[in-house]
């Protein structure tokens, strides 16, 4: 979980300051900028950071790139806010250790920029950490929906989060809460079932991935309740 440690406010603050110094940047003032103060209210930190950002900084933070389109240095150069490993996008070799090392490279590059804004790294871990060789793979949503067991889905989400967190990743693009109604559609397997009530019940996967509070444990990863508008 080496990459995961970069997510905490205090550690990010310390590493960002160190990265600025080692990269040759000289702070304009001796005191710590307000946005780096983990004890300050979040709105104040946001306002302070926004006041220091250029238009290019702001545009970059609104962009997400696929991993193959932007390496760590490109992501830092353009101040990208997030990077995604979509289906089949994996480092070489495709091992948990290589994933963690890749994540750390991206994060070190992001923290070495003048403002030191960490990036978010996302992955499509939709039925287990399925992009990683050797990860535990679970039935897809159509099979889990057939169990009619929301607690089982929650526990699978928690188990998936442990393996995602172990590779350093912050953000999982799951669960898919679409309501598929036409079996001829090629992605029906991504749906828990054909009723909104069933999809709602299986949103327990969100709690499994994030825990009762996002960031409340080392294995907590950001979930995404996706595809429920106009999908299926």
Short mmCIF file of C-alpha atoms in Angstrom, two decimals:
data_model
loop_
_atom_site.label_atom_id
_atom_site.label_comp_id
_atom_site.label_asym_id
_atom_site.label_seq_id
_atom_site.Cartn_x
_atom_site.Cartn_y
_atom_site.Cartn_z
CA UNK A 1 0.00 0.00 0.00
CA UNK A 2 2.94 2.34 -0.59
CA UNK A 3 1.02 4.62 -2.93
CA UNK A 4 -1.89 4.87 -0.49
CA UNK A 5 0.16 6.70 2.12
CA UNK A 6 0.37 9.70 -0.20
CA UNK A 7 -3.35 10.30 0.24
CA UNK A 8 -3.33 11.53 3.83
CA UNK A 9 -3.30 15.29 4.32
CA UNK A 10 -0.29 15.41 6.61
CA UNK A 11 1.81 13.10 4.46
CA UNK A 12 0.85 14.92 1.27
CA UNK A 13 1.79 18.21 2.90
CA UNK A 14 5.19 16.90 3.97
CA UNK A 15 5.99 15.17 0.69
CA UNK A 16 4.80 18.10 -1.37
CA UNK A 17 7.04 20.50 0.55
CA UNK A 18 9.99 18.12 0.18
CA UNK A 19 9.26 17.68 -3.51
CA UNK A 20 9.24 21.44 -4.06
CA UNK A 21 12.59 21.84 -2.38
CA UNK A 22 14.27 18.92 -4.16
CA UNK A 23 12.89 20.14 -7.48
CA UNK A 24 14.59 23.48 -6.96
CA UNK A 25 11.52 25.58 -6.23
CA UNK A 26 11.93 28.32 -3.63
CA UNK A 27 8.77 29.22 -1.70
CA UNK A 28 7.81 32.89 -2.02
CA UNK A 29 7.07 33.07 1.70
CA UNK A 30 8.49 31.26 4.68
CA UNK A 31 5.19 30.25 6.25
CA UNK A 32 3.13 27.34 5.00
CA UNK A 33 0.48 28.28 2.40
CA UNK A 34 -3.03 28.13 3.80
CA UNK A 35 -4.15 25.34 1.48
CA UNK A 36 -1.45 23.05 2.91
CA UNK A 37 -2.71 23.44 6.47
CA UNK A 38 -4.69 20.27 7.33
CA UNK A 39 -6.18 22.00 10.40
CA UNK A 40 -7.75 24.81 8.35
CA UNK A 41 -11.41 24.57 7.26
CA UNK A 42 -11.78 22.94 3.84
CA UNK A 43 -13.57 25.94 2.21
CA UNK A 44 -10.70 28.20 3.27
CA UNK A 45 -8.12 25.78 1.92
CA UNK A 46 -9.98 25.53 -1.39
CA UNK A 47 -10.28 29.30 -1.73
CA UNK A 48 -6.59 29.77 -0.97
CA UNK A 49 -5.52 27.10 -3.47
CA UNK A 50 -7.83 28.42 -6.19
CA UNK A 51 -6.39 31.91 -5.76
CA UNK A 52 -2.92 30.53 -6.52
CA UNK A 53 -3.92 28.51 -9.60
CA UNK A 54 -3.42 29.71 -13.15
CA UNK A 55 -6.03 29.11 -15.83
CA UNK A 56 -3.89 26.24 -17.15
CA UNK A 57 -3.80 24.73 -13.65
CA UNK A 58 -7.59 24.86 -13.44
CA UNK A 59 -8.12 23.42 -16.90
CA UNK A 60 -5.70 20.60 -16.19
CA UNK A 61 -7.48 19.66 -12.98
CA UNK A 62 -10.69 19.20 -14.98
CA UNK A 63 -9.06 16.69 -17.34
CA UNK A 64 -8.76 12.92 -16.95
CA UNK A 65 -6.41 11.04 -19.25
CA UNK A 66 -6.08 7.36 -20.01
CA UNK A 67 -2.77 6.00 -18.70
CA UNK A 68 -1.49 5.12 -22.17
CA UNK A 69 -2.06 8.70 -23.36
CA UNK A 70 -0.14 10.47 -20.58
CA UNK A 71 2.78 9.19 -18.55
CA UNK A 72 3.77 10.66 -15.18
CA UNK A 73 5.75 13.57 -16.65
CA UNK A 74 3.02 14.48 -19.14
CA UNK A 75 0.39 14.32 -16.40
CA UNK A 76 2.50 16.68 -14.29
CA UNK A 77 3.30 18.99 -17.20
CA UNK A 78 -0.35 19.53 -18.01
CA UNK A 79 -1.43 19.51 -14.33
CA UNK A 80 -3.92 16.71 -14.96
CA UNK A 81 -6.41 16.12 -12.20
CA UNK A 82 -6.74 12.38 -12.72
CA UNK A 83 -5.53 9.38 -14.71
CA UNK A 84 -7.52 6.24 -15.55
CA UNK A 85 -6.51 2.68 -16.29
CA UNK A 86 -9.48 1.57 -18.35
CA UNK A 87 -10.24 -1.98 -19.43
CA UNK A 88 -6.98 -3.78 -20.14
CA UNK A 89 -4.74 -0.77 -19.43
CA UNK A 90 -2.00 -2.11 -17.17
CA UNK A 91 1.71 -1.64 -16.48
CA UNK A 92 4.31 -4.16 -17.59
CA UNK A 93 4.73 -6.52 -15.85
CA UNK A 94 1.12 -6.72 -14.74
CA UNK A 95 1.75 -7.34 -11.05
CA UNK A 96 0.42 -5.71 -7.90
CA UNK A 97 3.92 -4.37 -7.16
CA UNK A 98 4.23 -2.84 -10.64
CA UNK A 99 0.84 -1.14 -10.20
CA UNK A 100 1.95 0.37 -6.87
CA UNK A 101 5.24 1.53 -8.38
CA UNK A 102 3.39 3.08 -11.35
CA UNK A 103 1.01 4.91 -9.02
CA UNK A 104 3.92 6.24 -6.98
CA UNK A 105 5.62 7.57 -10.13
CA UNK A 106 2.51 9.53 -11.08
CA UNK A 107 2.07 10.87 -7.57
CA UNK A 108 5.70 11.90 -7.16
CA UNK A 109 5.53 13.81 -10.44
CA UNK A 110 2.30 15.55 -9.39
CA UNK A 111 3.71 16.53 -6.00
CA UNK A 112 6.83 18.01 -7.63
CA UNK A 113 4.77 20.65 -9.47
CA UNK A 114 4.77 24.19 -8.02
CA UNK A 115 1.44 23.76 -6.23
CA UNK A 116 1.99 20.08 -5.43
CA UNK A 117 -1.62 19.01 -6.07
CA UNK A 118 -1.94 15.19 -5.82
CA UNK A 119 -3.78 13.47 -8.64
CA UNK A 120 -6.54 10.89 -8.43
CA UNK A 121 -5.87 7.54 -10.09
CA UNK A 122 -8.89 5.56 -11.22
CA UNK A 123 -9.42 1.99 -12.37
CA UNK A 124 -12.28 -0.13 -13.72
CA UNK A 125 -12.35 -2.73 -10.93
CA UNK A 126 -15.89 -3.79 -11.78
CA UNK A 127 -15.98 -7.38 -10.47
CA UNK A 128 -12.82 -7.56 -8.45
CA UNK A 129 -9.57 -5.78 -9.33
CA UNK A 130 -9.95 -7.38 -12.75
CA UNK A 131 -7.19 -5.49 -14.58
CA UNK A 132 -4.51 -6.93 -12.30
CA UNK A 133 -3.11 -10.38 -12.98
CA UNK A 134 -3.72 -12.64 -10.00
CA UNK A 135 -6.52 -10.54 -8.48
CA UNK A 136 -9.64 -12.17 -7.08
CA UNK A 137 -12.39 -12.18 -9.71
CA UNK A 138 -16.07 -12.30 -8.70
CA UNK A 139 -19.22 -12.93 -10.75
CA UNK A 140 -20.32 -9.93 -12.76
CA UNK A 141 -23.29 -7.86 -11.63
CA UNK A 142 -25.93 -9.94 -13.42
CA UNK A 143 -24.82 -12.96 -11.39
CA UNK A 144 -24.60 -11.06 -8.11
CA UNK A 145 -28.04 -9.59 -8.71
CA UNK A 146 -29.43 -13.11 -8.99
CA UNK A 147 -28.35 -13.76 -5.39
CA UNK A 148 -30.70 -11.01 -4.09
CA UNK A 149 -28.16 -10.57 -1.28
CA UNK A 150 -27.07 -6.93 -0.78
CA UNK A 151 -24.81 -7.85 2.14
CA UNK A 152 -22.89 -10.29 -0.04
CA UNK A 153 -22.41 -7.51 -2.60
CA UNK A 154 -21.19 -5.20 0.17
CA UNK A 155 -18.64 -7.77 1.35
CA UNK A 156 -17.42 -8.33 -2.21
CA UNK A 157 -17.01 -4.56 -2.54
CA UNK A 158 -14.94 -4.50 0.66
CA UNK A 159 -12.75 -7.37 -0.54
CA UNK A 160 -12.24 -5.66 -3.89
CA UNK A 161 -11.31 -2.42 -2.13
CA UNK A 162 -8.55 -4.19 -0.20
CA UNK A 163 -6.93 -5.39 -3.42
CA UNK A 164 -7.40 -2.04 -5.16
CA UNK A 165 -5.91 -0.17 -2.18
CA UNK A 166 -2.96 -2.57 -2.08
CA UNK A 167 -1.94 -1.33 -5.54
CA UNK A 168 -2.17 2.32 -4.48
CA UNK A 169 -5.28 3.21 -6.50
CA UNK A 170 -7.62 5.87 -5.08
CA UNK A 171 -10.75 5.53 -7.18
CA UNK A 172 -12.85 2.63 -8.49
CA UNK A 173 -15.23 3.16 -11.41
CA UNK A 174 -17.82 0.84 -9.86
CA UNK A 175 -20.53 -0.18 -9.14
CA UNK A 176 -22.63 -0.04 -12.29
CA UNK A 177 -26.21 0.67 -11.16
CA UNK A 178 -27.88 0.69 -14.55
CA UNK A 179 -31.29 -0.93 -15.07
CA UNK A 180 -31.03 -3.15 -18.15
CA UNK A 181 -34.38 -3.99 -19.76
CA UNK A 182 -33.38 -5.45 -23.14
CA UNK A 183 -31.46 -8.75 -23.10
CA UNK A 184 -30.22 -8.11 -26.63
CA UNK A 185 -27.97 -5.33 -25.35
CA UNK A 186 -24.34 -6.44 -25.30
CA UNK A 187 -23.59 -5.11 -21.82
CA UNK A 188 -26.61 -6.48 -19.95
CA UNK A 189 -24.20 -8.41 -17.69
CA UNK A 190 -23.19 -5.10 -16.08
CA UNK A 191 -26.67 -4.67 -14.59
CA UNK A 192 -27.79 -6.17 -11.28
CA UNK A 193 -31.28 -6.57 -12.72
CA UNK A 194 -34.21 -4.95 -14.51
CA UNK A 195 -35.81 -3.03 -11.64
CA UNK A 196 -34.66 0.21 -9.99
CA UNK A 197 -35.33 -1.36 -6.60
CA UNK A 198 -32.83 -4.13 -7.26
CA UNK A 199 -30.14 -1.70 -8.41
CA UNK A 200 -30.78 0.47 -5.35
CA UNK A 201 -30.45 -2.50 -3.00
CA UNK A 202 -27.17 -3.54 -4.60
CA UNK A 203 -25.73 -0.06 -4.15
CA UNK A 204 -24.44 -1.64 -0.94
CA UNK A 205 -21.31 -2.13 -3.08
CA UNK A 206 -20.59 1.57 -2.53
CA UNK A 207 -20.43 1.04 1.23
CA UNK A 208 -18.24 -2.00 0.67
CA UNK A 209 -15.74 -0.06 -1.41
CA UNK A 210 -15.68 3.11 0.67
CA UNK A 211 -16.49 1.81 4.13
CA UNK A 212 -18.89 3.65 6.41
CA UNK A 213 -16.79 6.79 5.85
CA UNK A 214 -14.60 7.46 2.81
CA UNK A 215 -10.99 7.43 3.93
CA UNK A 216 -11.91 5.92 7.27
CA UNK A 217 -9.56 2.95 6.78
CA UNK A 218 -6.46 2.14 4.69
CA UNK A 219 -8.59 -0.03 2.39
CA UNK A 220 -11.20 2.64 1.65
CA UNK A 221 -11.40 3.61 -2.04
CA UNK A 222 -13.66 6.11 -3.78
CA UNK A 223 -16.64 4.41 -5.45
CA UNK A 224 -18.58 5.56 -8.52
CA UNK A 225 -22.33 4.89 -8.83
CA UNK A 226 -22.27 4.96 -12.60
CA UNK A 227 -24.35 4.49 -15.77
CA UNK A 228 -27.76 4.84 -14.13
CA UNK A 229 -28.94 7.64 -16.43
CA UNK A 230 -29.92 6.54 -19.93
CA UNK A 231 -28.03 3.24 -19.72
CA UNK A 232 -29.41 -0.16 -20.68
#
